[in-house]
Short mmCIF file of C-alpha atoms in Angstrom, two decimals:
data_model
loop_
_atom_site.label_atom_id
_atom_site.label_comp_id
_atom_site.label_asym_id
_atom_site.label_seq_id
_atom_site.Cartn_x
_atom_site.Cartn_y
_atom_site.Cartn_z
CA UNK A 1 -21.22 29.66 15.27
CA UNK A 2 -19.91 28.56 18.22
CA UNK A 3 -16.61 26.33 18.12
CA UNK A 4 -18.47 23.47 19.05
CA UNK A 5 -20.69 24.07 15.92
CA UNK A 6 -17.77 23.98 13.92
CA UNK A 7 -17.47 22.02 10.82
CA UNK A 8 -15.32 18.83 11.24
CA UNK A 9 -11.72 19.35 9.66
CA UNK A 10 -11.56 17.08 6.67
CA UNK A 11 -8.16 15.48 6.07
CA UNK A 12 -7.73 15.93 1.95
CA UNK A 13 -4.01 13.30 1.69
CA UNK A 14 -4.29 9.72 2.19
CA UNK A 15 -1.35 7.04 2.90
CA UNK A 16 0.50 5.38 0.82
CA UNK A 17 1.94 2.13 1.79
CA UNK A 18 5.47 1.48 1.39
CA UNK A 19 6.21 -0.60 -1.63
CA UNK A 20 9.60 -1.78 -2.09
CA UNK A 21 11.16 0.11 -5.31
CA UNK A 22 11.41 -1.38 -8.64
CA UNK A 23 15.55 -1.07 -8.41
CA UNK A 24 15.31 -3.13 -5.41
CA UNK A 25 13.42 -5.71 -7.09
CA UNK A 26 15.96 -5.87 -9.88
CA UNK A 27 18.86 -6.09 -7.36
CA UNK A 28 16.85 -9.23 -5.38
CA UNK A 29 16.01 -10.72 -8.82
CA UNK A 30 19.50 -10.59 -10.50
CA UNK A 31 20.99 -12.25 -6.70
CA UNK A 32 18.36 -15.24 -7.42
CA UNK A 33 19.05 -15.33 -11.06
CA UNK A 34 22.75 -15.72 -10.43
CA UNK A 35 22.59 -18.02 -7.65
CA UNK A 36 20.19 -20.34 -9.88
CA UNK A 37 22.71 -20.14 -12.79
CA UNK A 38 25.98 -20.59 -10.93
CA UNK A 39 24.15 -23.32 -8.86
CA UNK A 40 23.12 -25.19 -12.25
CA UNK A 41 26.31 -24.62 -13.60
CA UNK A 42 27.96 -26.48 -10.69
CA UNK A 43 25.67 -29.27 -10.36
CA UNK A 44 26.42 -30.11 -14.35
CA UNK A 45 30.04 -30.07 -13.89
CA UNK A 46 30.77 -26.44 -16.07
CA UNK A 47 32.33 -24.91 -13.25
CA UNK A 48 33.92 -25.78 -10.26
CA UNK A 49 32.23 -23.58 -7.06
CA UNK A 50 31.04 -24.64 -4.08
CA UNK A 51 27.34 -23.33 -3.09
CA UNK A 52 28.65 -21.74 -0.28
CA UNK A 53 30.37 -19.87 -2.94
CA UNK A 54 27.38 -18.90 -4.67
CA UNK A 55 25.49 -17.94 -2.01
CA UNK A 56 28.01 -15.41 -0.52
CA UNK A 57 28.20 -14.02 -4.28
CA UNK A 58 24.34 -13.50 -3.99
CA UNK A 59 24.85 -11.71 -0.41
CA UNK A 60 27.65 -9.51 -1.82
CA UNK A 61 25.23 -8.74 -4.50
CA UNK A 62 22.32 -7.37 -2.34
CA UNK A 63 25.15 -5.22 -0.02
CA UNK A 64 26.37 -3.74 -3.28
CA UNK A 65 22.31 -2.98 -4.04
CA UNK A 66 21.72 -1.82 -0.66
CA UNK A 67 24.61 0.93 -0.95
CA UNK A 68 23.70 2.07 -4.19
CA UNK A 69 20.31 2.82 -2.81
CA UNK A 70 20.77 4.00 0.07
CA UNK A 71 19.64 7.30 -1.14
CA UNK A 72 16.32 6.24 -2.12
CA UNK A 73 15.32 5.64 1.55
CA UNK A 74 14.89 2.41 3.60
CA UNK A 75 14.98 -1.03 1.56
CA UNK A 76 13.07 -3.32 3.84
CA UNK A 77 12.45 -5.87 1.62
CA UNK A 78 16.00 -6.07 0.00
CA UNK A 79 17.67 -5.72 3.86
CA UNK A 80 15.30 -8.98 4.88
CA UNK A 81 16.57 -10.78 1.82
CA UNK A 82 20.01 -9.92 2.39
CA UNK A 83 19.98 -11.24 6.22
CA UNK A 84 18.05 -14.34 5.08
CA UNK A 85 20.94 -14.97 2.35
CA UNK A 86 23.98 -14.10 4.90
CA UNK A 87 22.41 -16.52 7.11
CA UNK A 88 22.20 -19.50 4.88
CA UNK A 89 25.56 -18.51 3.66
CA UNK A 90 27.05 -18.99 7.31
CA UNK A 91 25.05 -22.10 7.91
CA UNK A 92 26.57 -23.74 4.24
CA UNK A 93 29.98 -22.26 5.72
CA UNK A 94 29.64 -24.24 8.34
CA UNK A 95 28.30 -27.46 6.99
CA UNK A 96 29.52 -27.34 3.33
CA UNK A 97 27.28 -29.97 1.45
CA UNK A 98 27.75 -29.66 -1.86
CA UNK A 99 23.95 -29.20 -3.02
CA UNK A 100 21.69 -31.82 -1.66
CA UNK A 101 21.69 -35.13 -3.13
CA UNK A 102 19.67 -38.75 -3.29
CA UNK A 103 15.93 -37.83 -3.22
CA UNK A 104 13.62 -37.00 -1.06
CA UNK A 105 11.56 -39.64 1.50
CA UNK A 106 12.05 -41.89 3.80
CA UNK A 107 14.97 -44.52 3.35
CA UNK A 108 16.38 -47.54 5.98
CA UNK A 109 19.15 -48.89 4.35
CA UNK A 110 21.03 -52.20 6.14
CA UNK A 111 24.80 -52.93 5.73
CA UNK A 112 25.45 -56.16 7.29
CA UNK A 113 29.17 -56.94 5.50
CA UNK A 114 32.25 -53.98 5.02
CA UNK A 115 32.59 -54.81 1.43
CA UNK A 116 29.35 -53.64 0.44
CA UNK A 117 29.51 -50.09 2.02
CA UNK A 118 28.97 -47.37 -0.47
CA UNK A 119 31.24 -44.60 -1.09
CA UNK A 120 28.10 -42.46 0.59
CA UNK A 121 24.83 -42.62 1.63
CA UNK A 122 22.79 -39.50 0.54
CA UNK A 123 19.20 -38.03 0.95
CA UNK A 124 18.29 -34.54 -0.08
CA UNK A 125 15.42 -34.56 2.42
CA UNK A 126 13.29 -36.90 4.57
CA UNK A 127 14.96 -39.04 6.82
CA UNK A 128 17.64 -41.82 6.16
CA UNK A 129 18.20 -44.76 8.75
CA UNK A 130 21.32 -46.69 8.27
CA UNK A 131 21.49 -49.85 10.23
CA UNK A 132 25.07 -51.10 10.68
CA UNK A 133 24.32 -53.26 13.75
CA UNK A 134 25.17 -56.42 11.80
CA UNK A 135 27.94 -55.30 9.93
CA UNK A 136 31.15 -57.56 9.94
CA UNK A 137 34.56 -57.88 7.93
CA UNK A 138 35.78 -54.15 9.43
CA UNK A 139 38.94 -53.27 8.73
CA UNK A 140 41.59 -50.79 10.12
CA UNK A 141 39.57 -47.62 9.75
CA UNK A 142 36.58 -48.34 7.73
CA UNK A 143 34.87 -45.56 5.97
CA UNK A 144 30.86 -44.94 6.48
CA UNK A 145 30.15 -41.38 4.74
CA UNK A 146 26.33 -40.34 5.34
CA UNK A 147 24.32 -36.87 4.73
CA UNK A 148 21.31 -35.95 4.52
CA UNK A 149 20.32 -31.86 3.45
CA UNK A 150 17.49 -31.47 5.44
CA UNK A 151 15.67 -34.02 7.55
CA UNK A 152 16.80 -36.68 9.80
CA UNK A 153 20.27 -39.09 9.77
CA UNK A 154 20.14 -42.15 12.09
CA UNK A 155 23.05 -44.26 12.56
CA UNK A 156 22.82 -47.35 14.32
CA UNK A 157 25.70 -49.59 15.37
CA UNK A 158 26.41 -52.53 17.30
CA UNK A 159 27.49 -52.12 21.14
CA UNK A 160 30.48 -54.62 20.53
CA UNK A 161 31.60 -52.37 17.22
CA UNK A 162 34.18 -49.79 18.31
CA UNK A 163 33.66 -46.41 16.39
CA UNK A 164 35.14 -42.87 15.75
CA UNK A 165 32.45 -40.41 14.83
CA UNK A 166 32.68 -37.14 13.36
CA UNK A 167 29.71 -35.46 12.81
CA UNK A 168 28.43 -32.18 11.77
CA UNK A 169 25.21 -30.20 11.57
CA UNK A 170 24.45 -26.56 9.99
CA UNK A 171 21.74 -25.91 12.09
CA UNK A 172 19.90 -28.49 14.55
CA UNK A 173 20.86 -30.59 16.53
CA UNK A 174 24.16 -33.84 17.04
CA UNK A 175 23.20 -36.79 19.38
CA UNK A 176 25.98 -39.39 19.48
CA UNK A 177 25.41 -42.23 22.26
CA UNK A 178 22.62 -39.86 24.52
CA UNK A 179 24.74 -37.08 24.41
CA UNK A 180 23.35 -34.05 22.48
CA UNK A 181 24.30 -30.58 21.32
CA UNK A 182 22.17 -28.13 19.34
CA UNK A 183 22.63 -24.87 17.61
CA UNK A 184 24.18 -24.10 14.69
CA UNK A 185 27.92 -25.04 12.98
CA UNK A 186 27.90 -28.40 15.16
CA UNK A 187 30.87 -30.47 14.92
CA UNK A 188 31.18 -33.29 17.66
CA UNK A 189 33.45 -36.28 17.95
CA UNK A 190 33.40 -39.77 19.54
CA UNK A 191 35.78 -42.62 20.09
CA UNK A 192 35.13 -45.53 21.63
CA UNK A 193 37.16 -45.33 25.13
CA UNK A 194 40.04 -47.81 25.14
CA UNK A 195 40.39 -48.54 21.23
CA UNK A 196 43.57 -49.22 20.17
CA UNK A 197 44.91 -47.32 16.99
CA UNK A 198 45.14 -49.81 13.81
CA UNK A 199 42.48 -51.97 15.40
CA UNK A 200 39.15 -52.92 13.57
CA UNK A 201 37.46 -49.53 13.70
CA UNK A 202 34.47 -47.96 12.13
CA UNK A 203 34.97 -44.46 11.18
CA UNK A 204 31.43 -42.89 10.53
CA UNK A 205 31.20 -39.25 9.19
CA UNK A 206 28.22 -37.92 9.36
CA UNK A 207 26.40 -34.66 7.81
CA UNK A 208 23.02 -32.66 8.02
CA UNK A 209 22.33 -29.19 6.02
CA UNK A 210 19.40 -28.21 8.67
CA UNK A 211 17.95 -31.00 10.98
CA UNK A 212 19.49 -34.18 13.27
CA UNK A 213 22.49 -36.49 12.96
CA UNK A 214 21.75 -39.49 15.64
CA UNK A 215 24.34 -42.15 16.03
CA UNK A 216 23.16 -44.83 18.50
CA UNK A 217 22.74 -48.50 19.43
#
């Protein structure tokens, strides 16, 4: 029998897909439970802790788990989870919203009198449009505070109203009267040219966790 007639060599071993170890799953689950419990306690007013601190604790737990499991081979799933968690922690530190508030959907709110301005306007997810173009009765440094968790925040003001804008976005875009900046950890300010200190001014404090802030006429 020649070499050409030799029977093919059969491979008896089978490849086994890589799966996350039980220990890694325990670490992941523990981090999620920790984040969930602390967040609920903070929302209930039982503890005084920020969202950023909650996420940071979860990220730290994942980091400790990775160190303890270093001798068991690469923990790809845990590494990805820890990376995502660290990214979200960075975003919340850049734009610290104390939890999402205000429901979900699309809302348009028109305010025509300064005395009717609420302490804050919030939306958890969606589009919030705050129309202040007909606002009257301004005093020195009349403040309007608005935030959106994920989505779009649009604030419209009259072209004749002196404004002092302070706009933040954890991740996304800030557009103030046509000037646009995008990225992460954005903080942009604008003040009407020629405005006099102590005069009637509308101070706008606008913030999104993820999405777009737009201040326009």
